[in-house]
XYZ file of C-alpha atoms in Angstrom:
154
model
C -12.658 9.621 -30.903
C -13.704 11.955 -27.773
C -10.658 11.689 -24.809
C -12.894 11.833 -21.805
C -10.282 11.071 -19.493
C -10.428 12.465 -15.842
C -6.815 13.752 -15.383
C -5.810 13.989 -11.979
C -2.347 15.318 -10.113
C -2.624 13.315 -7.361
C -1.458 9.593 -7.131
C -3.834 8.580 -3.936
C -6.255 6.497 -4.554
C -8.620 3.521 -3.222
C -7.063 -0.030 -3.984
C -10.633 -1.405 -4.249
C -12.420 1.215 -6.748
C -9.730 1.252 -9.726
C -7.319 -1.093 -11.132
C -4.212 0.173 -12.462
C -2.866 -0.260 -15.960
C -0.424 0.794 -16.028
C 2.424 3.513 -16.727
C 1.145 6.199 -19.979
C 3.344 9.367 -21.348
C 3.035 11.611 -24.112
C 5.352 14.034 -26.390
C 5.076 16.681 -28.393
C 8.162 18.564 -30.018
C 8.062 21.991 -31.703
C 10.947 23.671 -33.345
C 11.072 27.692 -32.904
C 11.744 29.551 -35.778
C 14.331 32.086 -35.615
C 12.587 35.512 -35.654
C 10.368 33.412 -32.777
C 13.779 32.957 -30.796
C 14.756 37.135 -31.840
C 10.611 38.284 -30.500
C 11.345 36.332 -27.199
C 14.705 37.584 -26.637
C 13.352 40.999 -26.861
C 10.290 40.467 -24.404
C 12.779 39.748 -22.400
C 14.318 42.681 -21.948
C 11.229 45.072 -22.279
C 8.601 42.411 -21.107
C 5.529 41.871 -22.648
C 1.654 43.254 -21.685
C -1.071 41.052 -21.327
C -0.947 40.648 -25.254
C 1.263 38.107 -25.573
C 2.403 39.365 -29.213
C 5.361 36.850 -29.268
C 3.326 34.148 -30.089
C 5.302 31.980 -27.681
C 2.782 31.346 -24.972
C 0.284 29.806 -27.866
C 2.936 27.841 -29.123
C 3.401 26.311 -24.840
C -0.320 25.760 -24.776
C -0.449 23.660 -28.064
C 2.484 21.885 -27.280
C 0.753 21.320 -24.084
C -2.466 20.239 -25.113
C -0.870 17.743 -28.085
C 1.955 15.960 -25.780
C -1.351 15.667 -23.365
C -3.822 14.404 -25.968
C -0.945 11.607 -27.302
C -1.275 10.709 -23.169
C -4.781 10.142 -23.132
C -4.800 7.918 -26.565
C -2.608 5.666 -25.018
C -4.088 4.961 -21.596
C -7.821 5.072 -24.433
C -5.858 1.563 -26.191
C -4.994 0.353 -22.738
C -8.835 0.445 -21.074
C -8.984 3.455 -18.741
C -10.755 6.433 -16.961
C -8.943 8.131 -16.073
C -5.015 9.161 -15.638
C -3.733 9.321 -11.973
C -0.529 11.007 -11.087
C 0.188 13.019 -14.533
C 3.148 15.078 -14.566
C 4.355 17.874 -16.865
C 7.891 18.736 -18.819
C 8.634 21.750 -20.633
C 11.751 22.528 -21.525
C 13.784 24.671 -24.539
C 16.404 22.819 -26.481
C 19.209 25.115 -28.461
C 20.988 24.117 -31.228
C 23.387 27.300 -30.356
C 23.040 30.924 -30.663
C 22.675 31.279 -34.612
C 19.635 28.146 -34.739
C 16.765 27.417 -34.538
C 15.369 25.731 -30.451
C 13.277 23.025 -30.012
C 10.108 23.329 -27.792
C 9.560 20.301 -26.365
C 7.168 18.749 -23.822
C 6.392 14.929 -22.005
C 3.540 14.205 -20.066
C 3.484 10.606 -17.876
C 0.841 9.046 -16.137
C -1.046 6.455 -14.072
C -4.178 4.774 -16.182
C -6.765 3.235 -14.274
C -9.768 1.727 -14.924
C -12.286 2.373 -11.998
C -14.116 -1.081 -11.630
C -16.692 -0.317 -9.094
C -19.721 -1.639 -10.353
C -18.484 -3.195 -13.621
C -18.615 -7.289 -13.650
C -14.727 -8.534 -12.521
C -13.838 -12.667 -12.945
C -13.534 -14.532 -9.228
C -11.968 -17.122 -8.669
C -14.290 -19.700 -7.527
C -12.628 -23.951 -7.417
C -11.284 -23.974 -9.884
C -14.442 -22.606 -11.431
C -14.588 -19.159 -13.245
C -17.244 -16.933 -12.799
C -18.798 -13.138 -12.881
C -19.225 -11.201 -9.811
C -21.111 -7.643 -9.346
C -18.046 -5.286 -7.256
C -20.204 -3.198 -4.864
C -23.971 -1.512 -5.892
C -24.071 2.215 -5.521
C -27.211 3.106 -3.125
C -28.689 3.795 -5.489
C -29.221 0.525 -8.083
C -29.594 -0.743 -4.322
C -32.442 1.158 -3.690
C -34.355 1.310 -7.358
C -33.580 -2.528 -7.344
C -35.162 -2.200 -3.836
C -38.307 -0.828 -4.624
C -38.522 -3.018 -7.690
C -39.005 -5.579 -5.510
C -41.793 -3.894 -3.373
C -44.215 -2.680 -6.514
C -43.899 -6.491 -7.873
C -44.962 -8.178 -4.396
C -48.101 -5.336 -4.207
C -48.969 -6.495 -7.868
C -48.746 -10.084 -6.325
C-alpha cells in the first residue's frame, strides 16, 4: 500500500482546513552486531571518509525509514492526509561493553485530515445534512462557465 502522506515538522495549521485525528507514532529497534560496534569504534578513532565502510549510516537510515513507515500506516488507519509536528528521536542502547547494542528510532506527530472541499455533516434543527465546505476558486470558475454555456444554448 503506498503511503503518500505529507510529513511536516511544523505544528502550525489552519483549523478551518484540517481536522485533528490524534497522535500517531512509530518505533523501530535494530540490533547492532559486535562487528559493527568494533568498526564504529575504529571509525571514531581514525575517522571515516565519504564512504561509510562501517555500514552504520545505512542502518540508521533504514531504521528511521521503517519507524516513519509505521507512523504513516497508523495515520492512514485513522484516515489522515498529513502528519504535522513530526519529531524523530534516535538513540543507541548498550547492554555492556562486550554485548551487542540496540539502535532505537521513535517518531511521533499529529495526524490531520484536510476537510476543505469535502462534505461535512452539519446539524440543523436536529436534522443532519451534508454540506460542502469552501469550494476552491477553480471549482467556482468551472461551475460559472458551465452555467453560462447552458444559458447560451437556451
